Amino acid sequence: MKRYQVIQFANFGVLVIFILLFGATMSGTAVAQSATATATPSTAPDSFTLIEQDLAGGVINVNTATLYKVYALFKSPLLPIQYQSNV
């Protein structure tokens, strides 16, 4: 394999691992959020909702939205302030 092919394959492997981890975490988060939302309704939207709203409005693209969701998932300080939520 050429060097470029190895790097491309490694990037693909990282992407697959990310999707598997993100998908598994999101399925558990959705269940926990729906149970919490039923018990205590909140008026403030969560980070994922804020990100989805800007994605739907064309403010950010799909790649940026995915990156911001990872930041939100791990409570990273890299998440822009307008997407940070206490919910």
Backbone as a chain_set.jsonl record, in Angstrom:
{"seq": "MKRYQVIQFANFGVLVIFILLFGATMSGTAVAQSATATATPSTAPDSFTLIEQDLAGGVINVNTATLYKVYALFKSPLLPIQYQSNV", "coords": {"N": [[0.835, -1.179, 0.0], [0.417, 2.215, -0.723], [1.598, 5.224, 0.864], [-0.407, 7.253, 0.987], [-2.72, 5.723, 0.657], [-2.692, 4.199, 3.0], [-3.013, 6.188, 4.959], [-5.531, 7.138, 4.19], [-7.052, 4.818, 4.618], [-6.711, 4.55, 7.39], [-8.014, 6.876, 8.285], [-10.598, 6.227, 7.498], [-11.061, 4.046, 9.173], [-11.062, 5.307, 11.687], [-13.309, 6.9, 11.365], [-15.325, 4.935, 11.165], [-15.191, 3.768, 13.734], [-15.871, 6.026, 15.245], [-18.533, 6.456, 14.359], [-19.762, 4.101, 15.265], [-19.41, 4.335, 18.073], [-20.647, 6.833, 18.546], [-23.249, 6.357, 17.63], [-24.094, 4.315, 19.393], [-23.937, 5.656, 21.823], [-25.702, 7.759, 21.402], [-28.164, 6.424, 21.13], [-28.632, 5.499, 23.709], [-28.669, 7.948, 25.016], [-30.901, 9.183, 23.918], [-32.995, 7.657, 24.945], [-32.68, 8.14, 27.68], [-33.066, 10.916, 27.713], [-35.716, 11.125, 26.817], [-37.1, 9.9, 28.892], [-36.446, 11.591, 30.999], [-37.486, 13.991, 30.06], [-40.193, 13.485, 30.152], [-40.624, 13.251, 32.868], [-39.713, 15.7, 34.029], [-40.516, 18.503, 32.569], [-38.78, 20.76, 30.424], [-37.999, 24.103, 29.529], [-35.86, 25.149, 28.149], [-33.956, 24.439, 25.255], [-31.935, 21.532, 24.47], [-28.401, 20.996, 23.735], [-28.165, 19.435, 21.409], [-30.582, 19.915, 20.096], [-30.365, 22.657, 19.573], [-28.191, 22.625, 17.809], [-29.253, 21.077, 15.713], [-31.31, 22.788, 14.878], [-29.884, 24.958, 13.774], [-28.578, 23.586, 11.768], [-30.735, 22.777, 10.156], [-31.6, 25.297, 9.412], [-29.573, 26.112, 7.779], [-27.363, 27.389, 8.762], [-25.111, 26.068, 9.687], [-23.135, 23.343, 8.337], [-23.498, 19.782, 7.571], [-21.18, 18.367, 8.365], [-20.014, 20.094, 10.252], [-22.089, 20.188, 12.109], [-22.094, 17.534, 13.023], [-19.578, 17.391, 14.231], [-19.935, 19.32, 16.263], [-21.915, 18.029, 17.721], [-20.512, 15.899, 18.785], [-18.748, 17.309, 20.426], [-20.675, 18.354, 22.191], [-21.69, 16.015, 23.286], [-19.567, 15.06, 24.822], [-19.223, 17.136, 26.53], [-17.404, 19.143, 25.817], [-15.171, 21.938, 25.982], [-14.733, 23.08, 23.555], [-17.052, 23.363, 22.157], [-19.043, 25.754, 20.613], [-20.328, 28.667, 22.284], [-23.008, 29.36, 21.772], [-24.262, 26.965, 21.407], [-24.106, 25.595, 23.742], [-25.702, 24.093, 26.488], [-27.542, 23.76, 29.531], [-29.184, 21.676, 29.863]], "CA": [[0.0, 0.0, 0.0], [1.122, 3.481, -0.727], [1.401, 6.018, 2.087], [-1.701, 7.913, 0.911], [-3.755, 4.713, 0.871], [-2.654, 3.836, 4.422], [-3.625, 7.306, 5.688], [-6.954, 7.135, 3.858], [-7.636, 3.665, 5.306], [-6.73, 4.874, 8.818], [-9.097, 7.84, 8.48], [-11.855, 5.489, 7.373], [-11.199, 3.262, 10.401], [-11.434, 6.236, 12.759], [-14.694, 7.278, 11.095], [-16.185, 3.796, 11.519], [-15.207, 3.686, 15.199], [-16.646, 7.171, 15.711], [-19.953, 6.212, 14.084], [-20.23, 3.061, 16.181], [-19.488, 4.896, 19.424], [-21.624, 7.915, 18.57], [-24.57, 5.749, 17.49], [-24.429, 3.612, 20.634], [-24.135, 6.65, 22.871], [-26.907, 8.527, 21.101], [-29.365, 5.636, 21.394], [-28.829, 5.528, 25.153], [-28.988, 9.319, 25.401], [-32.275, 9.48, 23.515], [-33.877, 7.009, 25.907], [-32.567, 8.87, 28.937], [-33.665, 12.232, 27.548], [-37.171, 11.02, 26.723], [-37.597, 9.605, 30.23], [-36.292, 12.803, 31.79], [-38.401, 15.007, 29.548], [-41.527, 13.147, 30.621], [-40.692, 13.48, 34.303], [-39.561, 17.126, 34.332], [-40.442, 19.258, 31.314], [-37.844, 21.875, 30.446], [-38.28, 25.077, 28.484], [-34.632, 25.403, 27.4], [-33.572, 23.317, 24.391], [-30.611, 20.98, 24.724], [-27.388, 21.325, 22.73], [-28.442, 18.734, 20.159], [-31.68, 20.623, 19.449], [-29.816, 23.916, 19.056], [-27.36, 22.291, 16.65], [-30.169, 20.642, 14.654], [-32.025, 23.968, 14.379], [-28.981, 25.698, 12.891], [-28.344, 22.738, 10.6], [-31.929, 22.893, 9.32], [-31.648, 26.666, 8.912], [-28.466, 26.357, 6.861], [-26.305, 28.169, 9.412], [-23.948, 25.172, 9.704], [-23.301, 22.194, 7.442], [-23.607, 18.474, 8.226], [-19.909, 18.022, 9.015], [-19.874, 20.933, 11.443], [-23.101, 19.738, 13.068], [-21.62, 16.28, 13.614], [-18.469, 17.744, 15.125], [-20.505, 19.997, 17.43], [-22.633, 17.019, 18.522], [-19.488, 15.167, 19.548], [-18.348, 18.219, 21.492], [-21.772, 18.422, 23.173], [-21.791, 14.707, 23.931], [-18.497, 14.919, 25.803], [-19.15, 18.389, 27.297], [-16.128, 19.761, 25.465], [-15.152, 23.408, 25.951], [-14.613, 23.5, 22.163], [-18.392, 23.629, 21.632], [-19.333, 27.194, 20.661], [-21.191, 29.062, 23.4], [-24.415, 29.406, 21.389], [-24.795, 25.604, 21.419], [-23.983, 25.014, 25.067], [-26.964, 24.093, 27.22], [-27.49, 23.096, 30.829], [-30.167, 20.6, 29.866]], "C": [[0.879, 1.241, 0.0], [0.763, 4.26, 0.531], [0.028, 6.684, 2.107], [-2.832, 6.935, 1.197], [-3.822, 4.3, 2.337], [-3.328, 4.928, 5.252], [-5.122, 7.333, 5.441], [-7.657, 5.983, 4.575], [-7.736, 3.925, 6.807], [-7.84, 5.868, 9.124], [-10.448, 7.158, 8.409], [-12.108, 4.666, 8.639], [-11.627, 4.125, 11.577], [-12.893, 6.648, 12.591], [-15.656, 6.16, 11.484], [-16.294, 3.665, 13.034], [-16.043, 4.817, 15.777], [-18.14, 6.933, 15.526], [-20.511, 5.158, 15.028], [-20.388, 3.591, 17.6], [-20.574, 5.951, 19.527], [-23.041, 7.357, 18.48], [-25.003, 5.048, 18.764], [-24.71, 4.596, 21.76], [-25.419, 7.419, 22.646], [-28.174, 7.724, 21.385], [-29.649, 5.598, 22.89], [-29.217, 6.91, 25.639], [-30.429, 9.647, 25.068], [-33.275, 8.867, 24.49], [-33.86, 7.766, 27.223], [-33.224, 10.237, 28.832], [-35.18, 12.139, 27.491], [-37.771, 10.706, 28.086], [-37.524, 10.837, 31.122], [-37.283, 13.868, 31.357], [-39.827, 14.742, 30.019], [-41.669, 13.493, 32.101], [-40.629, 14.971, 34.647], [-39.435, 17.906, 33.03], [-39.531, 20.478, 31.467], [-38.171, 22.829, 29.303], [-37.051, 25.359, 27.626], [-34.289, 24.195, 26.526], [-32.178, 22.806, 24.748], [-29.67, 21.32, 23.57], [-27.689, 20.682, 21.383], [-29.563, 19.421, 19.389], [-31.193, 21.936, 18.843], [-28.983, 23.676, 17.8], [-28.242, 21.899, 15.47], [-30.926, 21.828, 14.052], [-31.139, 24.762, 13.418], [-28.635, 24.896, 11.646], [-29.525, 22.859, 9.637], [-32.044, 24.282, 8.7], [-30.52, 27.018, 7.962], [-27.339, 27.186, 7.454], [-25.001, 27.376, 9.457], [-24.212, 24.007, 8.762], [-23.303, 20.896, 8.249], [-22.328, 18.114, 8.973], [-19.711, 18.813, 10.303], [-20.862, 20.504, 12.512], [-22.662, 18.457, 13.767], [-20.493, 16.541, 14.606], [-19.002, 18.393, 16.402], [-21.273, 19.024, 18.322], [-21.659, 16.188, 19.352], [-18.999, 16.034, 20.699], [-19.41, 18.268, 22.588], [-21.868, 17.13, 23.964], [-20.771, 14.553, 25.046], [-18.279, 16.188, 26.626], [-17.819, 19.106, 27.064], [-16.222, 21.283, 25.501], [-14.997, 23.951, 24.524], [-15.967, 23.791, 21.518], [-18.674, 25.13, 21.731], [-20.424, 27.513, 21.689], [-22.674, 29.037, 23.023], [-25.065, 28.022, 21.357], [-24.691, 24.937, 22.79], [-25.3, 25.166, 25.823], [-26.782, 23.365, 28.542], [-28.43, 21.903, 30.908], [-29.494, 19.287, 29.56]], "O": [[1.931, 1.292, 0.637], [-0.247, 3.988, 1.179], [-0.638, 6.681, 3.142], [-3.79, 7.271, 1.893], [-4.912, 4.073, 2.86], [-4.122, 4.63, 6.144], [-5.902, 7.527, 6.373], [-8.759, 6.167, 5.09], [-8.734, 3.564, 7.432], [-8.54, 5.718, 10.125], [-11.349, 7.483, 9.182], [-13.239, 4.597, 9.121], [-12.466, 3.712, 12.378], [-13.631, 6.734, 13.573], [-16.702, 6.427, 12.077], [-17.391, 3.469, 13.557], [-16.835, 4.599, 16.694], [-18.927, 7.184, 16.439], [-21.621, 5.311, 15.539], [-21.394, 3.321, 18.255], [-21.34, 5.964, 20.491], [-23.938, 7.832, 19.177], [-26.157, 5.169, 19.176], [-25.623, 4.386, 22.56], [-26.149, 7.701, 23.595], [-29.166, 8.293, 21.839], [-30.81, 5.661, 23.293], [-30.009, 7.04, 26.573], [-31.111, 10.316, 25.845], [-34.285, 9.488, 24.822], [-34.911, 8.006, 27.817], [-33.878, 10.675, 29.778], [-35.868, 12.987, 28.06], [-38.852, 11.201, 28.405], [-38.436, 11.096, 31.908], [-37.854, 14.568, 32.193], [-40.585, 15.682, 30.259], [-42.717, 13.973, 32.532], [-41.409, 15.449, 35.47], [-38.351, 17.962, 32.449], [-39.519, 21.136, 32.508], [-38.577, 22.393, 28.226], [-37.195, 25.773, 26.476], [-34.324, 23.058, 26.996], [-31.345, 23.553, 25.262], [-30.096, 21.866, 22.553], [-27.495, 21.302, 20.337], [-29.508, 19.504, 18.162], [-31.57, 22.283, 17.723], [-29.065, 24.442, 16.839], [-28.004, 22.341, 14.346], [-31.156, 21.865, 12.843], [-31.603, 25.19, 12.362], [-28.421, 25.472, 10.58], [-29.328, 23.025, 8.434], [-32.535, 24.422, 7.58], [-30.51, 28.11, 7.394], [-26.454, 27.638, 6.728], [-23.919, 27.938, 9.288], [-25.36, 23.714, 8.427], [-23.128, 20.916, 9.468], [-22.386, 17.609, 10.094], [-19.29, 18.262, 11.321], [-20.518, 20.458, 13.693], [-22.843, 18.317, 14.977], [-20.47, 15.968, 15.696], [-18.565, 18.051, 17.501], [-21.28, 19.176, 19.544], [-21.957, 15.822, 20.489], [-18.851, 15.552, 21.822], [-19.085, 18.229, 23.775], [-22.101, 17.149, 25.173], [-21.071, 13.983, 26.095], [-17.279, 16.31, 27.334], [-17.196, 19.608, 28.0], [-17.235, 21.854, 25.097], [-15.116, 25.158, 24.31], [-16.025, 24.399, 20.45], [-18.557, 25.713, 22.809], [-21.326, 26.709, 21.92], [-23.514, 28.725, 23.867], [-26.289, 27.918, 21.288], [-25.157, 23.811, 22.96], [-25.927, 26.225, 25.8], [-25.958, 22.457, 28.651], [-28.46, 21.2, 31.918], [-30.155, 18.249, 29.515]]}, "num_chains": 1, "name": "protein.A"}
